[in-house]
């Protein structure tokens, strides 16, 4: 009974701290878990809100976004609901909001264009996951040194075996054990 109550309390706490998003669905403003936001949802962003998904602004009022989690830039970026040319670099698209960024001023309304791995953050995560780790020059040198040592040891063992065998020191098993030792 006590475990059941504890589990229910933990679940309630998780719901409280889980990121939430305000969306417009069927003409009504609803607050839902950020993970439940889908493409096509209209999200409402206010100062202090985390952007739940990649979205294109359709309305904005003095909106500034902290994109440091995505770009590393410490300055907030002013966002506007303008139509922009398609060939503008991603970081200069002032009408896009990106998942994991946060509103530091103003408010806006945006239509979700990407969620989860179909966001810019998701693309970065996928690239990182697919990137194969290349050995450093130090690791390459260590590998080469390891091979040289291995070949040297094998050569010394072979030399000792040959010398012991040629002088007829003992039977093969004794010669072999002596060479390895």
CSV table of C-alpha atoms in Angstrom, one decimal:
chain,number,residue,atom,x,y,z
A,1,UNK,CA,0.0,0.0,0.0
A,2,UNK,CA,2.8,2.4,0.9
A,3,UNK,CA,4.7,1.6,-2.3
A,4,UNK,CA,1.6,2.3,-4.4
A,5,UNK,CA,1.2,5.7,-2.8
A,6,UNK,CA,4.9,6.5,-3.3
A,7,UNK,CA,4.7,5.4,-7.0
A,8,UNK,CA,1.6,7.6,-7.5
A,9,UNK,CA,3.4,10.6,-5.8
A,10,UNK,CA,6.5,10.1,-8.1
A,11,UNK,CA,4.2,9.9,-11.2
A,12,UNK,CA,2.5,13.1,-10.1
A,13,UNK,CA,5.9,14.9,-9.6
A,14,UNK,CA,7.0,13.7,-13.1
A,15,UNK,CA,3.9,15.2,-14.6
A,16,UNK,CA,4.6,18.5,-12.9
A,17,UNK,CA,8.2,18.8,-14.0
A,18,UNK,CA,7.7,17.3,-17.5
A,19,UNK,CA,8.1,20.1,-20.1
A,20,UNK,CA,4.7,21.4,-21.2
A,21,UNK,CA,3.5,23.3,-24.3
A,22,UNK,CA,0.5,25.4,-25.0
A,23,UNK,CA,-1.1,24.4,-28.3
A,24,UNK,CA,-4.2,25.4,-30.2
A,25,UNK,CA,-6.2,22.3,-31.2
A,26,UNK,CA,-9.8,22.5,-32.5
A,27,UNK,CA,-9.8,26.2,-31.7
A,28,UNK,CA,-9.0,25.7,-28.0
A,29,UNK,CA,-5.8,26.4,-26.1
A,30,UNK,CA,-4.6,23.3,-24.4
A,31,UNK,CA,-1.6,22.6,-22.2
A,32,UNK,CA,0.0,19.3,-23.1
A,33,UNK,CA,3.3,17.5,-22.6
A,34,UNK,CA,5.9,18.7,-25.0
A,35,UNK,CA,6.5,15.2,-26.2
A,36,UNK,CA,2.9,15.1,-27.4
A,37,UNK,CA,3.3,18.1,-29.8
A,38,UNK,CA,2.9,17.0,-33.4
A,39,UNK,CA,3.6,18.5,-36.8
A,40,UNK,CA,0.9,21.0,-37.7
A,41,UNK,CA,0.1,22.0,-34.1
A,42,UNK,CA,-0.1,25.7,-33.4
A,43,UNK,CA,2.1,26.4,-30.4
A,44,UNK,CA,1.9,29.5,-28.2
A,45,UNK,CA,5.3,30.7,-26.9
A,46,UNK,CA,5.7,33.2,-24.1
A,47,UNK,CA,8.6,34.6,-22.2
A,48,UNK,CA,10.2,31.7,-20.2
A,49,UNK,CA,8.8,28.9,-22.3
A,50,UNK,CA,11.0,26.3,-23.9
A,51,UNK,CA,10.3,25.7,-27.6
A,52,UNK,CA,8.9,22.2,-27.8
A,53,UNK,CA,9.6,21.5,-31.5
A,54,UNK,CA,10.9,23.2,-34.6
A,55,UNK,CA,8.2,25.7,-35.7
A,56,UNK,CA,7.6,28.6,-38.2
A,57,UNK,CA,6.3,31.8,-36.7
A,58,UNK,CA,2.9,33.0,-37.9
A,59,UNK,CA,2.6,35.8,-35.3
A,60,UNK,CA,5.2,37.5,-33.0
A,61,UNK,CA,5.3,40.4,-30.6
A,62,UNK,CA,8.8,41.5,-29.5
A,63,UNK,CA,9.9,37.8,-29.4
A,64,UNK,CA,13.5,37.1,-28.5
A,65,UNK,CA,14.9,33.5,-28.3
A,66,UNK,CA,17.9,32.1,-26.4
A,67,UNK,CA,19.4,29.8,-29.0
A,68,UNK,CA,22.6,29.1,-27.0
A,69,UNK,CA,21.7,25.4,-26.6
A,70,UNK,CA,21.7,25.1,-30.4
A,71,UNK,CA,24.3,27.6,-31.7
A,72,UNK,CA,26.4,28.4,-28.6
A,73,UNK,CA,25.7,32.1,-29.1
A,74,UNK,CA,25.1,33.9,-25.8
A,75,UNK,CA,23.0,36.7,-27.3
A,76,UNK,CA,19.3,36.2,-27.7
A,77,UNK,CA,17.9,36.3,-31.3
A,78,UNK,CA,15.0,38.5,-32.3
A,79,UNK,CA,12.4,36.5,-34.1
A,80,UNK,CA,9.8,37.8,-36.5
A,81,UNK,CA,6.8,36.3,-38.4
A,82,UNK,CA,8.1,37.3,-41.8
A,83,UNK,CA,8.3,35.3,-45.0
A,84,UNK,CA,11.9,34.8,-45.9
A,85,UNK,CA,13.8,33.5,-49.0
A,86,UNK,CA,14.5,29.8,-48.9
A,87,UNK,CA,18.2,30.0,-49.6
A,88,UNK,CA,18.9,31.9,-46.3
A,89,UNK,CA,21.3,30.0,-44.0
A,90,UNK,CA,19.5,28.3,-41.1
A,91,UNK,CA,20.9,30.5,-38.4
A,92,UNK,CA,19.7,33.6,-40.2
A,93,UNK,CA,16.1,32.4,-40.5
A,94,UNK,CA,14.4,34.8,-38.1
A,95,UNK,CA,11.0,33.2,-38.6
A,96,UNK,CA,12.0,29.8,-37.3
A,97,UNK,CA,12.0,28.5,-33.7
A,98,UNK,CA,14.1,25.5,-32.8
A,99,UNK,CA,13.4,22.8,-30.2
A,100,UNK,CA,15.4,23.1,-27.0
A,101,UNK,CA,15.7,26.9,-27.3
A,102,UNK,CA,13.8,29.3,-25.0
A,103,UNK,CA,11.8,32.5,-25.2
A,104,UNK,CA,13.5,35.3,-23.2
A,105,UNK,CA,11.2,38.1,-24.2
A,106,UNK,CA,7.9,38.7,-25.9
A,107,UNK,CA,5.5,36.1,-27.3
A,108,UNK,CA,4.6,34.4,-30.5
A,109,UNK,CA,2.4,31.8,-32.3
A,110,UNK,CA,4.0,29.2,-34.5
A,111,UNK,CA,3.1,26.2,-36.6
A,112,UNK,CA,5.1,23.1,-35.8
A,113,UNK,CA,7.2,21.9,-38.7
A,114,UNK,CA,9.3,19.2,-37.1
A,115,UNK,CA,9.4,17.1,-33.9
A,116,UNK,CA,11.8,14.6,-32.3
A,117,UNK,CA,14.5,13.5,-34.7
A,118,UNK,CA,12.9,15.5,-37.5
A,119,UNK,CA,14.2,18.8,-35.9
A,120,UNK,CA,17.5,20.6,-36.2
A,121,UNK,CA,18.5,19.2,-32.8
A,122,UNK,CA,17.5,15.7,-34.0
A,123,UNK,CA,19.6,16.1,-37.1
A,124,UNK,CA,22.6,17.1,-35.1
A,125,UNK,CA,22.1,14.1,-32.7
A,126,UNK,CA,21.8,11.8,-35.7
A,127,UNK,CA,25.0,13.2,-37.2
A,128,UNK,CA,26.8,12.7,-33.9
A,129,UNK,CA,25.5,9.1,-33.6
A,130,UNK,CA,26.6,8.3,-37.1
A,131,UNK,CA,30.0,9.9,-36.8
A,132,UNK,CA,32.7,7.2,-36.6
A,133,UNK,CA,35.4,7.9,-34.1
A,134,UNK,CA,38.7,8.3,-35.8
A,135,UNK,CA,41.8,7.2,-34.0
A,136,UNK,CA,44.1,10.1,-32.9
A,137,UNK,CA,47.7,10.2,-34.2
A,138,UNK,CA,48.8,9.1,-30.7
A,139,UNK,CA,46.6,6.0,-30.9
A,140,UNK,CA,48.0,5.3,-34.4
A,141,UNK,CA,51.5,5.6,-33.1
A,142,UNK,CA,50.7,3.3,-30.2
A,143,UNK,CA,49.2,0.7,-32.5
A,144,UNK,CA,52.3,0.8,-34.7
A,145,UNK,CA,54.6,0.5,-31.7
A,146,UNK,CA,52.6,-2.4,-30.4
A,147,UNK,CA,53.0,-4.2,-33.7
A,148,UNK,CA,56.8,-3.5,-33.8
A,149,UNK,CA,57.1,-4.9,-30.2
A,150,UNK,CA,55.0,-8.0,-31.1
A,151,UNK,CA,57.1,-8.7,-34.2
A,152,UNK,CA,60.3,-8.1,-32.2
A,153,UNK,CA,59.3,-10.6,-29.5
A,154,UNK,CA,58.3,-13.2,-32.1
A,155,UNK,CA,61.7,-12.7,-33.8
A,156,UNK,CA,63.6,-13.1,-30.5
A,157,UNK,CA,61.6,-16.3,-29.7
A,158,UNK,CA,62.3,-17.7,-33.2
A,159,UNK,CA,66.0,-16.8,-32.8
A,160,UNK,CA,66.3,-18.5,-29.4
A,161,UNK,CA,64.5,-21.6,-30.8
A,162,UNK,CA,66.8,-21.8,-33.7
A,163,UNK,CA,70.0,-21.4,-31.7
A,164,UNK,CA,68.9,-23.9,-29.1
A,165,UNK,CA,67.8,-26.3,-31.7
A,166,UNK,CA,71.1,-26.0,-33.7
A,167,UNK,CA,73.3,-26.6,-30.7
A,168,UNK,CA,71.1,-29.5,-29.7
A,169,UNK,CA,70.6,-28.2,-26.1
A,170,UNK,CA,67.6,-30.4,-25.3
A,171,UNK,CA,64.3,-31.8,-26.6
A,172,UNK,CA,61.9,-29.5,-28.5
A,173,UNK,CA,59.5,-29.0,-25.5
A,174,UNK,CA,62.3,-27.7,-23.3
A,175,UNK,CA,63.7,-25.5,-26.1
A,176,UNK,CA,60.3,-24.0,-26.7
A,177,UNK,CA,59.6,-23.3,-23.0
A,178,UNK,CA,63.1,-21.7,-22.7
A,179,UNK,CA,62.5,-19.5,-25.7
A,180,UNK,CA,59.1,-18.3,-24.5
A,181,UNK,CA,60.4,-17.7,-20.9
